[in-house]
Coordinates of C-alpha atoms (C1' of nucleotides) and ligand atoms in Angstrom, one line a residue:
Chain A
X1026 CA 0.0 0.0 0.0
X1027 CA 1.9 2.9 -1.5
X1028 CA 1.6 6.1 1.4
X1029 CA 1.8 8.3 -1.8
X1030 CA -1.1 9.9 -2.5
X1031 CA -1.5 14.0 -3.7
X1032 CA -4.2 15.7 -1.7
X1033 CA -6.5 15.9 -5.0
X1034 CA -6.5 12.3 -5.1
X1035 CA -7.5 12.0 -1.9
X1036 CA -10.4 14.0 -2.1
X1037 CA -11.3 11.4 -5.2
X1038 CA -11.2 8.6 -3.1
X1039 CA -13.5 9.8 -0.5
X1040 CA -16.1 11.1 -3.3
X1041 CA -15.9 7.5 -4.8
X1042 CA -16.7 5.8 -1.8
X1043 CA -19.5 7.6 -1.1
X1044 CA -21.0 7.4 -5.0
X1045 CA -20.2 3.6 -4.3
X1046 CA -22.2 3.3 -1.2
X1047 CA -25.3 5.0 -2.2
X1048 CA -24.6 2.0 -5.5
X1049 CA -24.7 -0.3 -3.3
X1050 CA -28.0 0.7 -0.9
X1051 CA -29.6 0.2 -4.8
X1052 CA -28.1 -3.4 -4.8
X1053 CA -25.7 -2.4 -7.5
X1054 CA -22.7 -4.9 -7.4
X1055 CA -20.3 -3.8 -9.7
X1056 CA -19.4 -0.4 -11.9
X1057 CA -17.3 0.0 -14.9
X1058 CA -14.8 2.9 -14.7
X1059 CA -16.6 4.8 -17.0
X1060 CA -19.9 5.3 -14.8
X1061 CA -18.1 5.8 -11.5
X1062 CA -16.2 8.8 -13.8
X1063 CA -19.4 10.0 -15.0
X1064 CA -20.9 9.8 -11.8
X1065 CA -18.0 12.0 -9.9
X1066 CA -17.4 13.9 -12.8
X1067 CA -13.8 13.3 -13.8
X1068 CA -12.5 10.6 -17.1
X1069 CA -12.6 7.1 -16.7
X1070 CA -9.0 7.5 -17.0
X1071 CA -8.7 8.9 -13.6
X1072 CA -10.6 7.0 -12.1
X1073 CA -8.3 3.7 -13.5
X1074 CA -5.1 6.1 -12.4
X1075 CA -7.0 6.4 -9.0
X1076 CA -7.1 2.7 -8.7
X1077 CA -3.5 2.0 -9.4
X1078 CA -2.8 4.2 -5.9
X1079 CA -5.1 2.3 -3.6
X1080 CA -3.8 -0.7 -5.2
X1081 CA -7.5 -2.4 -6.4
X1082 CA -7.7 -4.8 -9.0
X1083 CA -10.6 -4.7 -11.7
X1084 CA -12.0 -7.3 -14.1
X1085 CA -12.0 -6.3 -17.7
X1086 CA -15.6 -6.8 -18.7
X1087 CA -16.7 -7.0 -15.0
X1088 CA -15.6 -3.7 -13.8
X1089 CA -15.5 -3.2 -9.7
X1090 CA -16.8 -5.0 -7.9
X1091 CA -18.3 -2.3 -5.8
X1092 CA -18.3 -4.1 -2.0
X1093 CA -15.0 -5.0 -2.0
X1094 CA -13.7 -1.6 -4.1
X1095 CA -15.4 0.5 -0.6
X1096 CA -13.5 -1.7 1.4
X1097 CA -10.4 -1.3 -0.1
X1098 CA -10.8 2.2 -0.4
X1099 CA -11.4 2.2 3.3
X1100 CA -8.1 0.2 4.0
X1101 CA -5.9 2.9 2.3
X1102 CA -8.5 6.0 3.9
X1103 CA -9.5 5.1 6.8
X1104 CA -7.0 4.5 10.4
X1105 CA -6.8 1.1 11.1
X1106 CA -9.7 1.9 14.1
X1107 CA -12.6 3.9 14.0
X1108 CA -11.5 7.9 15.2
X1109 CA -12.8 9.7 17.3
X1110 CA -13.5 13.4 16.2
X1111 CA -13.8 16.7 18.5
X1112 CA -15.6 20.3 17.0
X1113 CA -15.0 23.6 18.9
X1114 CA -17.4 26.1 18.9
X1115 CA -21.4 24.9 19.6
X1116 CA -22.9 28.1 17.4
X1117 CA -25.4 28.1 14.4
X1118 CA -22.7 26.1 12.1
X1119 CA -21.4 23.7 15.2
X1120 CA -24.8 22.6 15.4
X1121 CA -25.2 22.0 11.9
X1122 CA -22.2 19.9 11.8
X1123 CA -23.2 17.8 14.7
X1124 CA -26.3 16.9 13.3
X1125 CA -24.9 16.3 9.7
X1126 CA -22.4 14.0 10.9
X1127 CA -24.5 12.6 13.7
X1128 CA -24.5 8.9 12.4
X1129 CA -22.9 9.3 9.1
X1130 CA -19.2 7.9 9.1
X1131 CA -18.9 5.0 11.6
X1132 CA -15.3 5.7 11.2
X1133 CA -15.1 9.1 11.7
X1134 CA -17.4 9.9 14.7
X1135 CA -17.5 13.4 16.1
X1136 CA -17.7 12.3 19.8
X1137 CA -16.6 15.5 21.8
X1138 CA -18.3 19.3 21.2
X1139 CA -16.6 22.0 23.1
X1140 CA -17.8 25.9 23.8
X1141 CA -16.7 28.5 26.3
X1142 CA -20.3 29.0 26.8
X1143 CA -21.0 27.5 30.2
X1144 CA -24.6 26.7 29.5
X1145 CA -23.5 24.5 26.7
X1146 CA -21.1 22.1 29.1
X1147 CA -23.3 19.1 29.9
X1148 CA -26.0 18.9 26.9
X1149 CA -26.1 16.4 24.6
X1150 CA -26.5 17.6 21.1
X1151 CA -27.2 15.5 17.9
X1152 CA -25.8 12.3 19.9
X1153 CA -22.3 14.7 21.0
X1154 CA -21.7 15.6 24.5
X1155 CA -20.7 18.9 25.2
X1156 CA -17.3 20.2 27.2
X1157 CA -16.0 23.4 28.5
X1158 CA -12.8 24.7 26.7
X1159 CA -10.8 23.6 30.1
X1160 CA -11.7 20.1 29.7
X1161 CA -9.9 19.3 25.8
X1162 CA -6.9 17.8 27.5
X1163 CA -8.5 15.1 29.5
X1164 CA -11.0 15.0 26.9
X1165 CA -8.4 14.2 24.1
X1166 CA -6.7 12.1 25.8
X1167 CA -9.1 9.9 27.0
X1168 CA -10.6 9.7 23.1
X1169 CA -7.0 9.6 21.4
X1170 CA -8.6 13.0 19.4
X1171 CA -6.1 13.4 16.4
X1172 CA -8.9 15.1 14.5
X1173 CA -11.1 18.2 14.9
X1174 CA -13.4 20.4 13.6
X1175 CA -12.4 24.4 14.6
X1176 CA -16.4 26.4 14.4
X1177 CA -15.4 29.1 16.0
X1178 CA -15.8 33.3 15.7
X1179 CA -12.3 33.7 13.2
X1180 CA -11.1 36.6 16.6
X1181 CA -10.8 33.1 18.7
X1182 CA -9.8 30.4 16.1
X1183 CA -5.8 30.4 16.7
X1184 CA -6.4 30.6 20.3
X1185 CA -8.3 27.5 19.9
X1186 CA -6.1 26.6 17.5
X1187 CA -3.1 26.4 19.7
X1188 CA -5.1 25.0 22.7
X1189 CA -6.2 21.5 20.2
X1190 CA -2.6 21.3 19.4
X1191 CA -1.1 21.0 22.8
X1192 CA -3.5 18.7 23.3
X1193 CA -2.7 16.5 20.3
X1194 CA -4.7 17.6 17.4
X1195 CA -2.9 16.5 14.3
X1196 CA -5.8 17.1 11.3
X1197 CA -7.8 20.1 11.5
X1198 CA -11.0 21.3 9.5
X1199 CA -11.0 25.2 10.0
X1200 CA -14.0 27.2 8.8
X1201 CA -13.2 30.1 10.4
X1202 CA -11.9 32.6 7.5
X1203 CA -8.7 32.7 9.1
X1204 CA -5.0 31.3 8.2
X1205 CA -3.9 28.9 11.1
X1206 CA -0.3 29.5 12.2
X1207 CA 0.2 25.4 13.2
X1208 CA 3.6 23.4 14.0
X1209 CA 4.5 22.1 10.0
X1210 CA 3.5 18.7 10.8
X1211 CA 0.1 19.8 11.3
X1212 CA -2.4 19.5 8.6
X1213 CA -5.2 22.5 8.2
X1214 CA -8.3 21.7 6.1
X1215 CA -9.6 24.6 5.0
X1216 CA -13.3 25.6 4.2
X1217 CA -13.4 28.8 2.8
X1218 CA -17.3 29.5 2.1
X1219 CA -16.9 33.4 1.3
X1220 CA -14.5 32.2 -1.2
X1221 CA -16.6 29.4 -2.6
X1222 CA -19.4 31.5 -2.8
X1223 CA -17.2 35.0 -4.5
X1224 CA -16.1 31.5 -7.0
X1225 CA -19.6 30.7 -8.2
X1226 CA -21.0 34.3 -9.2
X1227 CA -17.9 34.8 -10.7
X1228 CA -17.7 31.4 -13.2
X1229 CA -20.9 31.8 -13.2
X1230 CA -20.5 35.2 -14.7
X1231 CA -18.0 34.4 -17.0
X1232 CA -18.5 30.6 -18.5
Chain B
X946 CA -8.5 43.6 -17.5
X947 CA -7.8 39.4 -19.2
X948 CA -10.5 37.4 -18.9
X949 CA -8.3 34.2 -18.1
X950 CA -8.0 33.4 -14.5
X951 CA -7.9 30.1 -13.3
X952 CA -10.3 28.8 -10.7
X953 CA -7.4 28.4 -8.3
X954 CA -6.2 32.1 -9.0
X955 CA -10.1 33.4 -8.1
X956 CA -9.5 31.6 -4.8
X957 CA -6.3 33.4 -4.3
X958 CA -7.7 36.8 -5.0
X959 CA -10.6 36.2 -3.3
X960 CA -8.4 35.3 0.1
X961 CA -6.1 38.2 -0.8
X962 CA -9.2 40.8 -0.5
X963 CA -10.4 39.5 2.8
X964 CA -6.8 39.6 4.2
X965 CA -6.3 43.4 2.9
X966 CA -9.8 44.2 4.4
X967 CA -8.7 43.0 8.1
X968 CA -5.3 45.2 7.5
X969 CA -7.3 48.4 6.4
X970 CA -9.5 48.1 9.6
X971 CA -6.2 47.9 11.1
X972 CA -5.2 51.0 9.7
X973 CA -2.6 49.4 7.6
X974 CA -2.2 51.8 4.4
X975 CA 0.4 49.3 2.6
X976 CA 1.7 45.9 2.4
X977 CA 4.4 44.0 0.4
X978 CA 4.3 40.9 -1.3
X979 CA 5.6 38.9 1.3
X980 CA 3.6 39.8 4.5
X981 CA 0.6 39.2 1.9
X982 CA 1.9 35.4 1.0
X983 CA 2.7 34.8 4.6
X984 CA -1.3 35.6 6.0
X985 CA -2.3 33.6 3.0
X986 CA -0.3 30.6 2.9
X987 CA 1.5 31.1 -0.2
X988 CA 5.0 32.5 -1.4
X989 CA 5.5 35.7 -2.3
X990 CA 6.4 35.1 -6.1
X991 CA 2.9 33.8 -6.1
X992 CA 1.4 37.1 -4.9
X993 CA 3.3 39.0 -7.3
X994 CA 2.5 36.4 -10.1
X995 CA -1.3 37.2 -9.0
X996 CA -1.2 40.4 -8.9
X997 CA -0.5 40.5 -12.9
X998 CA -3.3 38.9 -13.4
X999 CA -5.7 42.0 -12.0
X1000 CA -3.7 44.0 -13.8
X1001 CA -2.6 45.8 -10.6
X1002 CA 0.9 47.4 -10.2
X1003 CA 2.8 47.9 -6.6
X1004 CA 5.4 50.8 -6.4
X1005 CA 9.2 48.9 -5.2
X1006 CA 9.9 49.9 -1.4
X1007 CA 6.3 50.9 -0.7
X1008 CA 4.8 47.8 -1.5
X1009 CA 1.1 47.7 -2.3
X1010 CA -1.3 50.2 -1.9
X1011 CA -4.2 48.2 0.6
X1012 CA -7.4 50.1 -0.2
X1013 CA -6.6 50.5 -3.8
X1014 CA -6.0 46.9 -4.2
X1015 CA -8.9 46.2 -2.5
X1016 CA -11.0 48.5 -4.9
X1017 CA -8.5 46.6 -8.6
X1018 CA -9.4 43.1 -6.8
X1019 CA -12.9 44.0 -6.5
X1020 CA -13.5 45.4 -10.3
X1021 CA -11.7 42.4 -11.5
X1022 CA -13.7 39.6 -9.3
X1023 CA -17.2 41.4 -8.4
X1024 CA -19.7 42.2 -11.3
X1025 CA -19.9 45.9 -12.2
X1026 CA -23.4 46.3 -9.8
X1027 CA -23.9 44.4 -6.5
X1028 CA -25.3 41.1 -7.3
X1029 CA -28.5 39.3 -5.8
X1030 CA -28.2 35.7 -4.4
X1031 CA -30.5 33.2 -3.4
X1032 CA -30.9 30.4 -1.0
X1033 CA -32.6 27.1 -0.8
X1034 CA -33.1 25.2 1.4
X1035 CA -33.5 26.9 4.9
X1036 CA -32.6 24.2 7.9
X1037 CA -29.6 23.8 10.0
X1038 CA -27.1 24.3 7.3
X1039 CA -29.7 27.0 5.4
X1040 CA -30.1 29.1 8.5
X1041 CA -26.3 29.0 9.5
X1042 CA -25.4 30.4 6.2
X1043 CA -27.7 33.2 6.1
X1044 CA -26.8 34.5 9.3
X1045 CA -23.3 34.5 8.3
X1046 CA -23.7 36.6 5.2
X1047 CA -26.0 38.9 6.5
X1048 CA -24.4 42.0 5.8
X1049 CA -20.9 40.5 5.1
X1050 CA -20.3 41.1 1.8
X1051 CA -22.3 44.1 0.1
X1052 CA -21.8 43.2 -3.4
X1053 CA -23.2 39.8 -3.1
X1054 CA -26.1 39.7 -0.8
X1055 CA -28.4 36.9 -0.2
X1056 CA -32.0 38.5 -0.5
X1057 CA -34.3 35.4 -0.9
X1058 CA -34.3 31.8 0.6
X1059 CA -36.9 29.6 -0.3
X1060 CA -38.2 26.5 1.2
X1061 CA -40.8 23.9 0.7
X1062 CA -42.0 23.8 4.6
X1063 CA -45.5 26.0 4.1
X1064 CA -44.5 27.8 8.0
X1065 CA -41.3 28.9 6.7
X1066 CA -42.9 31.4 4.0
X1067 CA -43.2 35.2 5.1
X1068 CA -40.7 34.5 7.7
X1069 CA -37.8 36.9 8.0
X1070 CA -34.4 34.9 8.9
X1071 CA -31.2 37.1 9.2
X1072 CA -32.7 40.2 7.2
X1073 CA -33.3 37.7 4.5
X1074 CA -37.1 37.3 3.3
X1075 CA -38.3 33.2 2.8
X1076 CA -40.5 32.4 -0.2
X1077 CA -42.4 29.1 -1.1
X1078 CA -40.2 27.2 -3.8
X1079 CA -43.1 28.0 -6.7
X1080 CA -42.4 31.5 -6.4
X1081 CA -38.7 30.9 -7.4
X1082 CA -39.2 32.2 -11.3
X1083 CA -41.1 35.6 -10.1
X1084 CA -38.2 36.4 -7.2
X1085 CA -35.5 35.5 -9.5
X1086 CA -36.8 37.8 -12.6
X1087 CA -37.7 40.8 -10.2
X1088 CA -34.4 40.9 -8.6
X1089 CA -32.0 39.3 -11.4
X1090 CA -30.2 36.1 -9.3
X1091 CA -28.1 34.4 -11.5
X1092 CA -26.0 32.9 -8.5
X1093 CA -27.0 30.5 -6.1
X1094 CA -27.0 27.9 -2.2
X1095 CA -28.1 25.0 -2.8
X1096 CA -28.8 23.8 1.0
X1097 CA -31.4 21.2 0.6
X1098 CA -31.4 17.5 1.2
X1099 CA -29.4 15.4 -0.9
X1100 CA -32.3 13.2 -2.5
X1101 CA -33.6 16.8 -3.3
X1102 CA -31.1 18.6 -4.7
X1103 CA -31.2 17.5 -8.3
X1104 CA -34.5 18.7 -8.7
X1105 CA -34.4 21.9 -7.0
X1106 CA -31.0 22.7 -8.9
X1107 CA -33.2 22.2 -12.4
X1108 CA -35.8 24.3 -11.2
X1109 CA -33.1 27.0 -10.6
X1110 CA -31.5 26.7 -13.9
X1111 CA -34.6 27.2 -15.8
X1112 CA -34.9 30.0 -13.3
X1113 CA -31.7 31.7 -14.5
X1114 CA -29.4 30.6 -12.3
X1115 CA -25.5 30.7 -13.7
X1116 CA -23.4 30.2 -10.5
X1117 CA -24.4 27.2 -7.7
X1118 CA -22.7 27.0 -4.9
X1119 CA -23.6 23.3 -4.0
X1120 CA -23.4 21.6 -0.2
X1121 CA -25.5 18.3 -1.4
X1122 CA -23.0 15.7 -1.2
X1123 CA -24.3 15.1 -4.6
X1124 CA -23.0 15.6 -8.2
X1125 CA -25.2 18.0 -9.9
X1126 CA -26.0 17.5 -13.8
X1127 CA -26.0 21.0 -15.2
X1128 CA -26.1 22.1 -18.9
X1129 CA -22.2 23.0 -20.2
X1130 CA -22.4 26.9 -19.3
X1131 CA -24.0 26.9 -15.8
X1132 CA -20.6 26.7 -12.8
X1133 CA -21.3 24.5 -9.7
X1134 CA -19.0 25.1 -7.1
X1135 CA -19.2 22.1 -4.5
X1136 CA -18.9 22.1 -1.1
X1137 CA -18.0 18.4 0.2
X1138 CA -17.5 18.5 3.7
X1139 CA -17.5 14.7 4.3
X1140 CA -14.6 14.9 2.2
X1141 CA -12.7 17.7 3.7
X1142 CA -13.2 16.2 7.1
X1143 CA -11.4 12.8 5.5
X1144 CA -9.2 14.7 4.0
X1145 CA -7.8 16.4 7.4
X1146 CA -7.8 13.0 9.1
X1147 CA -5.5 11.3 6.4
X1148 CA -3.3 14.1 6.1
X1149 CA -3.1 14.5 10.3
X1150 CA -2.5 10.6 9.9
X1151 CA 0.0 10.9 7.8
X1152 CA 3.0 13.7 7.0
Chain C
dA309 C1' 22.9 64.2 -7.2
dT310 C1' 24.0 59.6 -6.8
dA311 C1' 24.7 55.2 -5.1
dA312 C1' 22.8 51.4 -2.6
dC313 C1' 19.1 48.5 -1.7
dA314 C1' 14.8 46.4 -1.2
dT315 C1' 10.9 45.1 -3.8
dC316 C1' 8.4 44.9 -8.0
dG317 C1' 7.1 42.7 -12.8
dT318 C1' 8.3 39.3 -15.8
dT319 C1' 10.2 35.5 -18.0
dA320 C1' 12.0 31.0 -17.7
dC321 C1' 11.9 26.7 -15.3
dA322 C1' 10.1 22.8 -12.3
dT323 C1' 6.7 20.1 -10.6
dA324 C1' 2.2 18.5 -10.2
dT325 C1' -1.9 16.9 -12.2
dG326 C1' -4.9 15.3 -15.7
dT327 C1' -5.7 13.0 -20.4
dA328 C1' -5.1 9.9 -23.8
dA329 C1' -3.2 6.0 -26.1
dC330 C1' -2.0 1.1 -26.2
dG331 C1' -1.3 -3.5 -25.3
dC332 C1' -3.1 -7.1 -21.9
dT333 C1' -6.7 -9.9 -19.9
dG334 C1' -10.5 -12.3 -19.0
dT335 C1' -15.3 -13.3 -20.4
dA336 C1' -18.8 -14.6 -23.5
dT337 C1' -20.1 -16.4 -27.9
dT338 C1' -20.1 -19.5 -31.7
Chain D
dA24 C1' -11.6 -24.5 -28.5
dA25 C1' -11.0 -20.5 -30.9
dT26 C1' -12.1 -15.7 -31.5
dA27 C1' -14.0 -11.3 -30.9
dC28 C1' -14.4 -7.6 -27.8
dA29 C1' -15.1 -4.6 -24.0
dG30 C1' -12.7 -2.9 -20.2
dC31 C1' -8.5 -2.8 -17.3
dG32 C1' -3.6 -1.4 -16.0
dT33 C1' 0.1 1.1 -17.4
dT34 C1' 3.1 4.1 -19.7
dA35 C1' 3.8 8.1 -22.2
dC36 C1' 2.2 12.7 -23.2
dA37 C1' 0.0 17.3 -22.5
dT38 C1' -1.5 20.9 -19.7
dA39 C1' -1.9 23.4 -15.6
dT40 C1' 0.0 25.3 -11.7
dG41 C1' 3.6 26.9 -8.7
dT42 C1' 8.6 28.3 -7.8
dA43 C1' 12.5 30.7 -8.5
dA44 C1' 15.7 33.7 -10.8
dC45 C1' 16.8 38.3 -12.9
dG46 C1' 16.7 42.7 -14.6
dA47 C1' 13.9 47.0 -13.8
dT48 C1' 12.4 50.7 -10.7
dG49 C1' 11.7 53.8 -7.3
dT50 C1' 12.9 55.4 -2.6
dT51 C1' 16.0 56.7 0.9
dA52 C1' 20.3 58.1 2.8
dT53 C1' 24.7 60.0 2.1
Ligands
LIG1526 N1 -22.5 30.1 10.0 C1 -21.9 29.8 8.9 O1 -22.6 29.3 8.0 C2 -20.5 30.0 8.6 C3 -20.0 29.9 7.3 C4 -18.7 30.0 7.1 C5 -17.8 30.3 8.1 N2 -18.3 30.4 9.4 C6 -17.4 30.6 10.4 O2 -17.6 29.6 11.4 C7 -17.4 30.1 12.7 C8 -18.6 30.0 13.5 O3 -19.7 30.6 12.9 P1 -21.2 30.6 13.6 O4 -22.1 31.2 12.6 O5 -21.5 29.2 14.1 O6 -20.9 31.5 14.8 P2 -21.7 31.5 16.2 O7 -21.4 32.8 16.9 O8 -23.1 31.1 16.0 O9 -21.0 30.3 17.0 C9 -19.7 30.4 17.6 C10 -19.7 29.5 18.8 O10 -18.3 29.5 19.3 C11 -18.4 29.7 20.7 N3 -17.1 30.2 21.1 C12 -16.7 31.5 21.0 N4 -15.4 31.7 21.5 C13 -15.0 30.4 21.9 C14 -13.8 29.9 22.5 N5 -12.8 30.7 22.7 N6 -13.8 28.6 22.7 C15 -14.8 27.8 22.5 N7 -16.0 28.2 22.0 C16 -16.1 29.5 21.7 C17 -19.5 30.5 21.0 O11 -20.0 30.3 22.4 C18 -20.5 30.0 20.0 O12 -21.3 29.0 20.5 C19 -17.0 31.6 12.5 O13 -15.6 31.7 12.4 C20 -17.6 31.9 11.1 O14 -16.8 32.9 10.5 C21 -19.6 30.2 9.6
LIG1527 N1 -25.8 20.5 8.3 C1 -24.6 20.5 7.8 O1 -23.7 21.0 8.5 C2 -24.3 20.0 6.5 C3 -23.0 19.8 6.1 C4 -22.7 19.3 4.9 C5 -23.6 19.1 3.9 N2 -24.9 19.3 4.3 C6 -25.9 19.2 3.3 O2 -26.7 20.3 3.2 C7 -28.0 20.0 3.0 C8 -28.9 20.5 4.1 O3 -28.5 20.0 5.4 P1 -29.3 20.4 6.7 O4 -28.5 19.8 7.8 O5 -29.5 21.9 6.7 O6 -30.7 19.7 6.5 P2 -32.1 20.1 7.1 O7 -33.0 18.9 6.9 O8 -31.9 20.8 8.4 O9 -32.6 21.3 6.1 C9 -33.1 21.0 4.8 C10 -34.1 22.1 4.5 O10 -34.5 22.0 3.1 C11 -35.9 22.1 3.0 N3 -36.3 21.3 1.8 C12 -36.4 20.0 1.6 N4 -36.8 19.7 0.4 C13 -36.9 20.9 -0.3 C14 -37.3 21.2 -1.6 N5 -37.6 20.3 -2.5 N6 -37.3 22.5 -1.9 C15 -37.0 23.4 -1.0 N7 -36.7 23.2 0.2 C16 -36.6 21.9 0.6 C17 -36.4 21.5 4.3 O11 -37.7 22.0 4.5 C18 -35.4 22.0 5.3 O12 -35.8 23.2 5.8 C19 -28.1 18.5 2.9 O13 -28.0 18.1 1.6 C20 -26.9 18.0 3.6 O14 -26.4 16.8 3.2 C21 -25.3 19.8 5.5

DNA sequence: ATAACATCGTTACATATGTAACGCTGTATT
DNA sequence: AATACAGCGTTACATATGTAACGATGTTAT
């Protein structure tokens, strides 16, 4: 299993697996490379490329064989345990997250919600408990948290920042519109919705 | 002014404006290239390189001028008049969004959301006026939305995104994990967070 | 005034990423 | 059993994107 893999390719394999899983809830069993392309919108020909890194095998005439392809997909993705997941920041996107993750990724479970807002330590929301900030190092280690979701106002998101690293942080999602100054073997996700958003009216303006 | 600029350069310039706007409210007059690269995570041949493609010069010594860069990256991404935007789709994810815009960024304003809950119409949700889904051709004509969120559930999305095509939509900016078909000329910009969330986990995993 | 210097704009280069071509393989059909 | 063929894996090619090098330029200090 090859540890190379560029972050675009990455992002592939997670899209496949999840156009393979809602295949197989329709009972599909197997997909030829040129319907998974057409499905994630790239070429068939990076879609067999894609293969070659997770190291899958296809049948010519066959194509996947769409159980086994998630699976493998998982082996090279996924830790070799499920991981536990912490978010920072219970506000009108915290809560959105929580509930759109609630139950989604087996794998990837968000299992710890933290806010400096004391009226939000205790509650359980969307099937995640809720911390004070204080709490994060016992928290993480308790949960071996290597990953985390950063939801707070951008004026607090290095503070918080620096706080999830000392405590072991290693992945981070960041929506706050704000660069992350983080240790270089730290890796920042981020989602950048003014951007996204100042991207569509633009392309959209000019085809 | 070229008309070329690739979708990763938009991103750029649209992270480049937000930074300068923090720096003006700092009272910061100019900046060179390389404090710009540093706050935005790039080098500073990169800014430079960027720059050209506004069509914006800096003055050696002084750097760049912040407010009138602001004003060359805005003619170059914004339209000439400030542009209406519409949302659909107004639940957890819907709401979050709105409040966030409201009043962020004054050349691309979210003035209608619509949803297909009958209690939702009339309401008011962060200055933003909800409509029932039928009234989407009307709204869009009267105000001229040609960009749009796409915030509804994923087994909906498909439809609701054909609906605003023949509406006049140009520019989607999509959060369905879902792969939209769109005629050649319409942009969807795509919003995965399941993937990014992978992504930050593999990439904490490994260095 | 002029020389020194830091930074800019631009061109040339390097790497990353995506596309296409091609031979191989295994199944299905006669 | 032989043959046709559709799809796979791989290699080679093309394009896109990012990095660095270099000469031009304007400011500041002597
Ligand atoms: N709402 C959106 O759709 C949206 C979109 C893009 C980006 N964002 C960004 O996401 C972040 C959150 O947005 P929001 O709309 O949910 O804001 P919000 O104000 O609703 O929520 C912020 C939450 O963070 C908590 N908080 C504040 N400081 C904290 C700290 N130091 N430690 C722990 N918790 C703290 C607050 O108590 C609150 O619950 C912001 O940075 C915003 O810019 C939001
Ligand atoms: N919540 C999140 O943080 C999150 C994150 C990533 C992606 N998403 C995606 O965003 C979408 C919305 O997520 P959510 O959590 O806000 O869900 P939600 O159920 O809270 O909200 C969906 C809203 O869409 C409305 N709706 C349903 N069908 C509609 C239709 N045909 N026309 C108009 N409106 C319709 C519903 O009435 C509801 O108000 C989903 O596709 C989800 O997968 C959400």
């Amino acid at each position: 299993m090859p540890l190379l893999a560029s972050d675009r390719t990455v992002g592939r394999l997670s899209l496949y697996r999840r156009l393979l899983s809602h295949l197989l809830q329709e009972k599909v069993r197997s997909v030829f490379s040129h319907r998974l392309a057409e499905a994630a919108g790239v070429t068939a020909a990076q879609v067999r490329r894609d293969m070659m890194v997770v190291g899958y095998n296809g049948i010519p005439t066959k194509g996947y064989d769409v159980e086994s392809l998630i699976e493998s997909i998982g082996q090279f993705l996924d830790a070799p345990d499920p991981e536990a997941v912490a978010l920072v920041g219970v506000g009108n996107l915290g809560r959105a997250i929580l509930s759109y993750f609630d139950g989604r990724r087996p794998n990837l479970k968000i299992v710890a919600a933290f806010d400096n807002d004391p009226s939000k330590a205790g509650q359980v929301i969307s099937g995640c408990r809720c911390y004070a900030v204080r709490q994060i190092p016992e928290v993480f280690a308790e949960n071996e948290i290597a990953t985390v979701i950063i939801t707070v106002p951008a004026d607090q998101a290095q503070e918080v920042c620096d706080l999830l690293v000392d405590a072991g942080a290693k992945g981070i999602l960041n929506f706050a519109p704000v660069g992350l100054r983080v240790p270089a073997y730290i890796h920042v996700e981020n989602v950048d919705m003014t951007t996204s958003l100042e991207k569509a009216a633009y392309f959209g303006r000019r085809p």
